mmCIF file with all atom_site columns, C-alpha atoms in Angstrom:
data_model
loop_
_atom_site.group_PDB
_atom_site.id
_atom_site.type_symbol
_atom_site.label_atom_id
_atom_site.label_alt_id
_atom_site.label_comp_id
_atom_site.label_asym_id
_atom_site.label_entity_id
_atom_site.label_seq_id
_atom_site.pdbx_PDB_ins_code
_atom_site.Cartn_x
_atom_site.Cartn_y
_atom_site.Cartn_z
_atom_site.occupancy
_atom_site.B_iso_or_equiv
_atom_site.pdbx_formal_charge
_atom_site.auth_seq_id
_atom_site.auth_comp_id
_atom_site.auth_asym_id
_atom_site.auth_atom_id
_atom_site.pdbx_PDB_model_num
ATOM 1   C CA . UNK A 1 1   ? 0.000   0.000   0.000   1.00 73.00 ? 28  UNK A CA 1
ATOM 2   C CA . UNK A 1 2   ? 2.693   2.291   0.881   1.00 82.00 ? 29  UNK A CA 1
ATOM 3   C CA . UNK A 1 3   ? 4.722   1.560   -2.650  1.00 86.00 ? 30  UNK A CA 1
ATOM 4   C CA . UNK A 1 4   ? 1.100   2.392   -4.569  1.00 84.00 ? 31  UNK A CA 1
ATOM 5   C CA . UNK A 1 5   ? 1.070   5.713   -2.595  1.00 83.00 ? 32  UNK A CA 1
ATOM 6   C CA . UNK A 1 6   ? 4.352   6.744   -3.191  1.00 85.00 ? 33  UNK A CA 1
ATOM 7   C CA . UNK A 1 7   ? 3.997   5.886   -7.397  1.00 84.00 ? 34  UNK A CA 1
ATOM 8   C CA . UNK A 1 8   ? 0.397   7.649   -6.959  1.00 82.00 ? 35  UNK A CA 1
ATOM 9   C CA . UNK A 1 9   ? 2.330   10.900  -5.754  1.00 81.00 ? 36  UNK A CA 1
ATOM 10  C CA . UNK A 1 10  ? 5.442   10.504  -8.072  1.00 84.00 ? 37  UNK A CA 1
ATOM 11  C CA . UNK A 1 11  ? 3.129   9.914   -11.465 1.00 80.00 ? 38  UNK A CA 1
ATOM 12  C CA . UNK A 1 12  ? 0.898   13.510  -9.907  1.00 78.00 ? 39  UNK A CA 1
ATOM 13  C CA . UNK A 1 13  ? 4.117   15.400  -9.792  1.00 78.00 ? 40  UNK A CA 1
ATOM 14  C CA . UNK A 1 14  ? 5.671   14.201  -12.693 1.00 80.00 ? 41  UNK A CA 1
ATOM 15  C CA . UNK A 1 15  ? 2.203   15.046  -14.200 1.00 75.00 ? 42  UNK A CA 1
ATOM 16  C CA . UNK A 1 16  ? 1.512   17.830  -12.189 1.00 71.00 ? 43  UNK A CA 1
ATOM 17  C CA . UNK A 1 17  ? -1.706  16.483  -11.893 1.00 69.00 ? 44  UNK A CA 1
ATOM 18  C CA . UNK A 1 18  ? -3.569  17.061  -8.400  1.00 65.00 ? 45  UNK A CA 1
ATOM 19  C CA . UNK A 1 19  ? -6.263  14.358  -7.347  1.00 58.00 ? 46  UNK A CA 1
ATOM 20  C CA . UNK A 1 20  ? -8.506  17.154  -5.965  1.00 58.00 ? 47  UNK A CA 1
ATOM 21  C CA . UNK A 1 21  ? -8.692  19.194  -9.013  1.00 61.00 ? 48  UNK A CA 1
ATOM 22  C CA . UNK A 1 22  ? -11.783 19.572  -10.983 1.00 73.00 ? 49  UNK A CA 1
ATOM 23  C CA . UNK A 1 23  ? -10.606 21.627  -14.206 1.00 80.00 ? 50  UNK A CA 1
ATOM 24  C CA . UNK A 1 24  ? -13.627 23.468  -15.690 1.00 80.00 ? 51  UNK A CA 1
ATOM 25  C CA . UNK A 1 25  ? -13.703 22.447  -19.653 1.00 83.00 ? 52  UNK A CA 1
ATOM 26  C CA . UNK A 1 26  ? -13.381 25.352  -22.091 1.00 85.00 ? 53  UNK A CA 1
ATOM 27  C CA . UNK A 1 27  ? -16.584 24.221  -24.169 1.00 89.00 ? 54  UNK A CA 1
ATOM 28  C CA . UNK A 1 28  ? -18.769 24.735  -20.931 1.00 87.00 ? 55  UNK A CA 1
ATOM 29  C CA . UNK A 1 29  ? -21.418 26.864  -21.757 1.00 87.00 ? 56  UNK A CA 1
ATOM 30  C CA . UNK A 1 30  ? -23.529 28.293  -18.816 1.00 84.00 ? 57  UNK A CA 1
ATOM 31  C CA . UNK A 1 31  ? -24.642 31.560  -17.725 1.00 85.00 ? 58  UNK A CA 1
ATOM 32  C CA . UNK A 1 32  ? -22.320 34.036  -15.251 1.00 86.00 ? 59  UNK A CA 1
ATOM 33  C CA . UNK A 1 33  ? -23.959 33.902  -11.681 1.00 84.00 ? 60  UNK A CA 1
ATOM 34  C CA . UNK A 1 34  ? -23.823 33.728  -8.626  1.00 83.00 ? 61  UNK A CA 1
ATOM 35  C CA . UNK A 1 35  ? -21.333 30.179  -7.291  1.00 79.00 ? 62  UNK A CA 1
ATOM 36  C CA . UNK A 1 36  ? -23.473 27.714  -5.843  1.00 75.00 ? 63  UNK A CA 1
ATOM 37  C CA . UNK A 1 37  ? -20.693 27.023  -2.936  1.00 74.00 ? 64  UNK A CA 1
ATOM 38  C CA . UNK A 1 38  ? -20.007 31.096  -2.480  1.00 77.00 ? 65  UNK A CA 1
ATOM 39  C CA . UNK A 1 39  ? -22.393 33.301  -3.564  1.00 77.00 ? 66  UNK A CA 1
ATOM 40  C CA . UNK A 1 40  ? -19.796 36.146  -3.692  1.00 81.00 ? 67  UNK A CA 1
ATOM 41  C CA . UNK A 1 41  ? -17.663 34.914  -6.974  1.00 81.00 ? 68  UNK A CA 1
ATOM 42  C CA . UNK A 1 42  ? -19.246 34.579  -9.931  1.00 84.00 ? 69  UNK A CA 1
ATOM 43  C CA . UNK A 1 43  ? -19.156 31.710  -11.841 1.00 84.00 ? 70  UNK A CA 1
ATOM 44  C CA . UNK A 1 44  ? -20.642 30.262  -15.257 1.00 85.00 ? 71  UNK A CA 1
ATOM 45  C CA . UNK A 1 45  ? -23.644 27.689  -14.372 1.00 84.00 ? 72  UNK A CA 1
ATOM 46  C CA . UNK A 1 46  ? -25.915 25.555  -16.164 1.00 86.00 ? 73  UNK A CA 1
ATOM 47  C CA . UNK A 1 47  ? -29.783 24.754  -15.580 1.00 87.00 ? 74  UNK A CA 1
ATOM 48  C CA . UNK A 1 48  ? -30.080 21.304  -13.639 1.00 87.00 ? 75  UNK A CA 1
ATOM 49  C CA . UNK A 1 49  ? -32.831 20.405  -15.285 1.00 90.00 ? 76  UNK A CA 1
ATOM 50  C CA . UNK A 1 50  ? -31.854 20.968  -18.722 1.00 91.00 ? 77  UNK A CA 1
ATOM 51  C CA . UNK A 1 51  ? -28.775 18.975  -17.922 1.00 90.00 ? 78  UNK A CA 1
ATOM 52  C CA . UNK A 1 52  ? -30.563 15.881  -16.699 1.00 92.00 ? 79  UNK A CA 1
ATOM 53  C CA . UNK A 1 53  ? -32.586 16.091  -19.540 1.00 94.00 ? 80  UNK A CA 1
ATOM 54  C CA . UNK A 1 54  ? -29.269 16.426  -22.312 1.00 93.00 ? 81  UNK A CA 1
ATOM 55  C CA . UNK A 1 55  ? -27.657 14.037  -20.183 1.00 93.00 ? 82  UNK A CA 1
ATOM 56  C CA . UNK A 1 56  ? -31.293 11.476  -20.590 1.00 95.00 ? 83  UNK A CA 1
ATOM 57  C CA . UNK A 1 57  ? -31.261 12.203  -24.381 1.00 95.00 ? 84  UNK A CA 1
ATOM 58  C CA . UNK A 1 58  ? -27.528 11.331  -24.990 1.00 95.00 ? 85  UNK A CA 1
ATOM 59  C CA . UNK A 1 59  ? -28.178 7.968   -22.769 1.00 95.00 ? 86  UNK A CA 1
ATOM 60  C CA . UNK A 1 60  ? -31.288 7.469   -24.970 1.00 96.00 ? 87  UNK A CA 1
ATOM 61  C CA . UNK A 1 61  ? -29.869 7.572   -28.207 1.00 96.00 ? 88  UNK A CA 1
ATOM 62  C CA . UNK A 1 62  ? -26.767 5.715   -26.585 1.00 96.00 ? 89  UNK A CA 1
ATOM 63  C CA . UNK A 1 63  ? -29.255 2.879   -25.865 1.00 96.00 ? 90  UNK A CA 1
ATOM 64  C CA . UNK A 1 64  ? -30.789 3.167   -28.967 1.00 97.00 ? 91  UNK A CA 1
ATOM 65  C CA . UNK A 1 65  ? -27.775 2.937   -31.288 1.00 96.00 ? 92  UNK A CA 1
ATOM 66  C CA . UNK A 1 66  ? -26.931 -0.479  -29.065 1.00 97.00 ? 93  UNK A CA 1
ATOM 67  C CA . UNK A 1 67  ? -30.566 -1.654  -30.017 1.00 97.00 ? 94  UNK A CA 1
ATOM 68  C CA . UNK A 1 68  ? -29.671 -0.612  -33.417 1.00 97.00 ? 95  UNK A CA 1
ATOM 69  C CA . UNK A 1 69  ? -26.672 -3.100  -33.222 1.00 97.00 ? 96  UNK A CA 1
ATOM 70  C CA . UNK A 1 70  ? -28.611 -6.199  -31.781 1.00 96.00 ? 97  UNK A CA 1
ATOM 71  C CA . UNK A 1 71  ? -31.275 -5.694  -34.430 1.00 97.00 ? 98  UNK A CA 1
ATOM 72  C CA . UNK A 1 72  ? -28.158 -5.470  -36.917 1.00 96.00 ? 99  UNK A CA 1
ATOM 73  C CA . UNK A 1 73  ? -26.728 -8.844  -34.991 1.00 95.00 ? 100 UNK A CA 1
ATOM 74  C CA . UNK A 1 74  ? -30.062 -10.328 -35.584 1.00 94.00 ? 101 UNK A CA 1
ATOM 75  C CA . UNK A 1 75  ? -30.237 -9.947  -39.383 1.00 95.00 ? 102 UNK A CA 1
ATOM 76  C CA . UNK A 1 76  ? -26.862 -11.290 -39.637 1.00 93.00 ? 103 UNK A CA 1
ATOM 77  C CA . UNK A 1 77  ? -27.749 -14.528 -37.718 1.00 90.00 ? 104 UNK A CA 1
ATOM 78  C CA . UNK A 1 78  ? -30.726 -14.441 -40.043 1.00 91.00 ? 105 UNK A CA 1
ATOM 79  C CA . UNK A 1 79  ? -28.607 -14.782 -43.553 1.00 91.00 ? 106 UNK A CA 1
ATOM 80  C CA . UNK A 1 80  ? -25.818 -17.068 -41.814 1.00 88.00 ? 107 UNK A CA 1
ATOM 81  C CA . UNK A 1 81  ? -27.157 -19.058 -39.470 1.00 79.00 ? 108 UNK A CA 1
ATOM 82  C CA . UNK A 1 82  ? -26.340 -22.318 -41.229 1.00 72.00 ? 109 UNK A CA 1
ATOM 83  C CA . UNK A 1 83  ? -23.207 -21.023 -43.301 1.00 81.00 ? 110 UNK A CA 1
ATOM 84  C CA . UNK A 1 84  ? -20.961 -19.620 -40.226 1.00 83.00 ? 111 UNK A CA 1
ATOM 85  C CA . UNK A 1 85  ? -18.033 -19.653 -42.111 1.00 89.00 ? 112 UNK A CA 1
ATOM 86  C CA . UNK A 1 86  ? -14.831 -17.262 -43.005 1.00 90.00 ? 113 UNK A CA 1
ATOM 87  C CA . UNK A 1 87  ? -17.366 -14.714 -45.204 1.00 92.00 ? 114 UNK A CA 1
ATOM 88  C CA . UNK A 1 88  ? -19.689 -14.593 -41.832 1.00 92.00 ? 115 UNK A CA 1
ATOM 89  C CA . UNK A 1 89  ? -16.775 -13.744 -39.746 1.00 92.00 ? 116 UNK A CA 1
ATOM 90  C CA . UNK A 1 90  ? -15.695 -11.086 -42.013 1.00 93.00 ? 117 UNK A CA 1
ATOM 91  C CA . UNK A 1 91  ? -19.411 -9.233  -42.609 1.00 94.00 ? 118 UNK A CA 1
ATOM 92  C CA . UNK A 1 92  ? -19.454 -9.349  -38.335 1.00 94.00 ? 119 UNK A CA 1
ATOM 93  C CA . UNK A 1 93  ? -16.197 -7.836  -38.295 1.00 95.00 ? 120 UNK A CA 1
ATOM 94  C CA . UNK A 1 94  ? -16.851 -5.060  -40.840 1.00 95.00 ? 121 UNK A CA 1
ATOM 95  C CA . UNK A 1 95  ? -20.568 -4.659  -39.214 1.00 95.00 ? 122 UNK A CA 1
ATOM 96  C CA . UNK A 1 96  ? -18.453 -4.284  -35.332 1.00 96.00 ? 123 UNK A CA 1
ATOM 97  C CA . UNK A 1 97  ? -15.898 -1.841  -37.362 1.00 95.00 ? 124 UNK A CA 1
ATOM 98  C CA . UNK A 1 98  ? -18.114 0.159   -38.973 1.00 95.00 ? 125 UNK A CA 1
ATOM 99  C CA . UNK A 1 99  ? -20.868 0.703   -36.035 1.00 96.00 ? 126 UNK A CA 1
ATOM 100 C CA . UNK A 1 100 ? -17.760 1.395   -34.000 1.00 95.00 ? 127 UNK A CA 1
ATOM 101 C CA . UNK A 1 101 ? -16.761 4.047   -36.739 1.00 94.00 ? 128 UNK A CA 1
ATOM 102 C CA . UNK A 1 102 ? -20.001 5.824   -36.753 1.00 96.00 ? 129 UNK A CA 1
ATOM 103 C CA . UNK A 1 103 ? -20.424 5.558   -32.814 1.00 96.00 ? 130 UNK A CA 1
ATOM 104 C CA . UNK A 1 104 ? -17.346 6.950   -31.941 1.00 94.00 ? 131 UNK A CA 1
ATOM 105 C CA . UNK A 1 105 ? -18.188 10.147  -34.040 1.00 94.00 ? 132 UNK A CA 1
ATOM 106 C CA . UNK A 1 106 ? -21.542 10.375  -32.542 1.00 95.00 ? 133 UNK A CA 1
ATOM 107 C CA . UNK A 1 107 ? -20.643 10.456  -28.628 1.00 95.00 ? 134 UNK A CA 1
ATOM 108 C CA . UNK A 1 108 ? -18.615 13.476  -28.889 1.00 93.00 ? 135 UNK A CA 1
ATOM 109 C CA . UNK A 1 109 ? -21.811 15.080  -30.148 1.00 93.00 ? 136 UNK A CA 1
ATOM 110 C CA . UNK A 1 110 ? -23.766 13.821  -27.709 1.00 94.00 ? 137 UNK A CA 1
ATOM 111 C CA . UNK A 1 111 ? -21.226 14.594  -24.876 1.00 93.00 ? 138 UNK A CA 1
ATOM 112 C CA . UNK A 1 112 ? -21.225 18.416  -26.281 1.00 92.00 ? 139 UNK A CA 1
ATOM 113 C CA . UNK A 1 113 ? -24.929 18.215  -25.783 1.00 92.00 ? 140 UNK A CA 1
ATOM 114 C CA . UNK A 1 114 ? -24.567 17.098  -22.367 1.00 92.00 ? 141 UNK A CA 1
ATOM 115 C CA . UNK A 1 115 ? -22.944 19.995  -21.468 1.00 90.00 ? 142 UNK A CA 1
ATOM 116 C CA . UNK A 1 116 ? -19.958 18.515  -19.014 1.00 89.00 ? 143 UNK A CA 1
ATOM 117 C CA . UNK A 1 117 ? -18.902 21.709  -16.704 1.00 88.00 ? 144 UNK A CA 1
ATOM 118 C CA . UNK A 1 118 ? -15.563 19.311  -15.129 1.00 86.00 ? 145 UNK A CA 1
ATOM 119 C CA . UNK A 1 119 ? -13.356 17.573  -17.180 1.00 87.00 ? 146 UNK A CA 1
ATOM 120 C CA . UNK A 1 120 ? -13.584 14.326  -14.640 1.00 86.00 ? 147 UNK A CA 1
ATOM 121 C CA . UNK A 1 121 ? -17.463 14.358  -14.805 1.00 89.00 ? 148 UNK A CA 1
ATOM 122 C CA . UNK A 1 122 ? -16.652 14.138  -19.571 1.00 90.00 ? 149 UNK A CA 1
ATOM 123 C CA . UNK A 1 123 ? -14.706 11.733  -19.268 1.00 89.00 ? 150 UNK A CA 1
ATOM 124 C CA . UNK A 1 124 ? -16.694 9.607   -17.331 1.00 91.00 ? 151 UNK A CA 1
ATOM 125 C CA . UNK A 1 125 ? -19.919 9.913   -19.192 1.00 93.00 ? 152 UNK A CA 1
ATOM 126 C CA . UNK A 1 126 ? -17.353 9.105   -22.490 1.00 94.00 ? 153 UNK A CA 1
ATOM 127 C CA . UNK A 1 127 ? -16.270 6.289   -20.644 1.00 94.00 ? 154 UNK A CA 1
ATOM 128 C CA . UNK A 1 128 ? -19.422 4.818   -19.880 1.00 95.00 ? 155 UNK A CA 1
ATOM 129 C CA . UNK A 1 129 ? -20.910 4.806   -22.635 1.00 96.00 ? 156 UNK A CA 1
ATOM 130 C CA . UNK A 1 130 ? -17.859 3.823   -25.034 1.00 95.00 ? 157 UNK A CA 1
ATOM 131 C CA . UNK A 1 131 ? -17.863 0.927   -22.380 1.00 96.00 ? 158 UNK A CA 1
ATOM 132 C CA . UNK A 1 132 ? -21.907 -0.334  -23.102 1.00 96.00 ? 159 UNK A CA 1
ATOM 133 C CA . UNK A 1 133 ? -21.674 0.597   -26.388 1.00 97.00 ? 160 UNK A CA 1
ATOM 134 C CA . UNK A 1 134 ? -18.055 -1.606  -27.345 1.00 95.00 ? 161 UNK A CA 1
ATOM 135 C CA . UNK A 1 135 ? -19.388 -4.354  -25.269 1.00 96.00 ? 162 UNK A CA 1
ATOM 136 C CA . UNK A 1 136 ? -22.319 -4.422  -26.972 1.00 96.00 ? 163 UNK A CA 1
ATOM 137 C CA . UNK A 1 137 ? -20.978 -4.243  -30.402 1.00 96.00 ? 164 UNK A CA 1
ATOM 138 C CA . UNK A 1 138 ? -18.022 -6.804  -29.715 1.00 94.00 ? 165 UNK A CA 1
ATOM 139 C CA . UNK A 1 139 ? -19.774 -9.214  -28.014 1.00 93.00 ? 166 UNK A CA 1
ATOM 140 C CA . UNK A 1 140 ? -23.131 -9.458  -28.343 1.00 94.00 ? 167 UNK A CA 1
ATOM 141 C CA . UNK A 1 141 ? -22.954 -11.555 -31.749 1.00 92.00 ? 168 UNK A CA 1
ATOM 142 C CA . UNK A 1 142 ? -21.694 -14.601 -29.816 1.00 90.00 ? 169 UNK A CA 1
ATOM 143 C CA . UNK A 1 143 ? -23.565 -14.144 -26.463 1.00 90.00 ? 170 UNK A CA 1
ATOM 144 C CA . UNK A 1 144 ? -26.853 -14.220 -28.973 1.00 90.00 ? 171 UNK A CA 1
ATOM 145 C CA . UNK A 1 145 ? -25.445 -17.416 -31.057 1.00 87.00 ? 172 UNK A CA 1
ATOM 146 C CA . UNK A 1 146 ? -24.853 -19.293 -27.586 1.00 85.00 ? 173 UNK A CA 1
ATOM 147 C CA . UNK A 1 147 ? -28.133 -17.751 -25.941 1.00 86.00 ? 174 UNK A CA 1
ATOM 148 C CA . UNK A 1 148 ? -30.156 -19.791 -29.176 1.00 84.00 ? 175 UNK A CA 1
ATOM 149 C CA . UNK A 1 149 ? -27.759 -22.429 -29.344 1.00 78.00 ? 176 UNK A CA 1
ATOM 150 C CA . UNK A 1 150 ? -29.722 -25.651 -28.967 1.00 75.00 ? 177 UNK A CA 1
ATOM 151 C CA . UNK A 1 151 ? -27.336 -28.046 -27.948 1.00 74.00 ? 178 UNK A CA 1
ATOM 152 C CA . UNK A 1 152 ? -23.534 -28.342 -27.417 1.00 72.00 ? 179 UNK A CA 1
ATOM 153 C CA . UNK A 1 153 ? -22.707 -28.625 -31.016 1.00 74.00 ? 180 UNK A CA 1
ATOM 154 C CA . UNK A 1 154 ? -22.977 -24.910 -31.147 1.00 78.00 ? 181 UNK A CA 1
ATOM 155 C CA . UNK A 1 155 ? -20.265 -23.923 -28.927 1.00 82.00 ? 182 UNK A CA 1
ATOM 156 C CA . UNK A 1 156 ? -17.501 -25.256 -31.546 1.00 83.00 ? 183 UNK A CA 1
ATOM 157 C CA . UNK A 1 157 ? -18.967 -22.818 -33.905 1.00 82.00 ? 184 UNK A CA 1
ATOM 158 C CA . UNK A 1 158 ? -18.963 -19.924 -31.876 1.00 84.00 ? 185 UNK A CA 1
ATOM 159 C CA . UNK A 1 159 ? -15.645 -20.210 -30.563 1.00 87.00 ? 186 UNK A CA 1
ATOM 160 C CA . UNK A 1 160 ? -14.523 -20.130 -34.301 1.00 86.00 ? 187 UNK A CA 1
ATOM 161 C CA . UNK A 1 161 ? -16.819 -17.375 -34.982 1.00 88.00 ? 188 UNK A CA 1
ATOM 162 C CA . UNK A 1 162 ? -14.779 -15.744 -31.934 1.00 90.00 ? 189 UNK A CA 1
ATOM 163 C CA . UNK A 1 163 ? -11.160 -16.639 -33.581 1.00 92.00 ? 190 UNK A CA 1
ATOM 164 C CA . UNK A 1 164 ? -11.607 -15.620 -37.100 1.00 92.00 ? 191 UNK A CA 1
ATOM 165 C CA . UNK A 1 165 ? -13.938 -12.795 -36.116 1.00 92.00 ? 192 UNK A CA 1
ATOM 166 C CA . UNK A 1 166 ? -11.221 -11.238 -33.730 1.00 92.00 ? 193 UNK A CA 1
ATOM 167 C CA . UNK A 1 167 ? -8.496  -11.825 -35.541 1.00 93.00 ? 194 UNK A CA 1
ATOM 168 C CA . UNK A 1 168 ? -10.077 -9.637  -38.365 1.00 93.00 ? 195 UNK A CA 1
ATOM 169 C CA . UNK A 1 169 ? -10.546 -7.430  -36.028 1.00 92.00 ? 196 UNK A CA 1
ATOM 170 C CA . UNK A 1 170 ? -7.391  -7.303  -34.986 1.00 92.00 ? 197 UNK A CA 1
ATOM 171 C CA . UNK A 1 171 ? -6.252  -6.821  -39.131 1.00 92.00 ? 198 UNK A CA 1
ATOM 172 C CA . UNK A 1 172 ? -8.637  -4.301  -39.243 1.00 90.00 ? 199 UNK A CA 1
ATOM 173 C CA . UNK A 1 173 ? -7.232  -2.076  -36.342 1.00 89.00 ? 200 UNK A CA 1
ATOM 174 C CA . UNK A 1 174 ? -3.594  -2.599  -37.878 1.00 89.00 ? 201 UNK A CA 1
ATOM 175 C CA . UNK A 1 175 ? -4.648  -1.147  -40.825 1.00 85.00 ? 202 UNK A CA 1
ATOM 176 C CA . UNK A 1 176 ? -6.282  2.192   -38.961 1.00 78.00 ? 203 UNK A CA 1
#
């Protein structure tokens, strides 16, 4: 514990990064009041309600987009669900890739509509939903094929689904 505190203070100097500071982002926009904590300095704010309801719209169309992709999953079960072969694994790849493409442009919009004041409180709402989203995307092929597997047989074909279908992947991001 004591070696973990002393890298935790060497990495914030080296850094200069201080646990207890919650940088304000430049694209905050909010309206110059009174602080909430002091009412003598002023201070740009932002409605609490409209920020819930940003922050319920960007989850919502988070949500949606990951529907989007098990609907996408379920047509592509549809067309190969007796030919899983090396063309299957490369149309789940590209589908994963390209979702992932046009996701990853979309959250910063919808993090710019959710209206962040801190940097810690952005990044967190990026990480989130990059998290449900990518797990969603990644692996949601193969927990469907195993969920309507009917019997053991199944599982060989998945876990070469998994192989060629990640090693693509893994082509894929090599050539990015």
């Amino acid at each position: 514990n004591n070696l973990w505190n002393r890298e935790e203070m060497y990495f914030k100097a080296l850094w200069d990064v201080d646990k207890d500071t919650n940088l304000v982002r430049p694209q905050f926009r909010g309206d110059l009041g009174p602080s909430p904590l002091d009412g003598n300095v002023a201070e740009r704010t932002y409605p609490e309600h409209l920020a819930r309801r940003w922050n319920l719209f960007s989850s919502t169309i988070t949500l949606a987009f990951c529907a989007f992709v098990a609907l996408a999953i379920y047509a592509w079960d549809t067309i190969f669900h007796f030919h899983m072969n090396v063309i299957a694994s490369m149309m789940l790849a590209l589908q994963i890739k390209i979702f992932d493409k046009i996701y990853g442009f979309l959250v910063v919009y919808l993090l710019e509509w959710e209206n962040h004041k801190y940097e810690m409180s952005y990044f967190n709402s990026l990480l989130w939903k990059q998290f449900l989203f990518t797990s969603v995307n990644n692996y949601s092929a193969f927990a469907y094929l195993l969920l309507t597997c009917p019997d053991h047989i199944c599982l060989r074909v998945v876990q070469h689904q998994i192989v060629m279908t990640m090693a693509l992947l893994s082509v894929m991001r090599l050539a990015d």
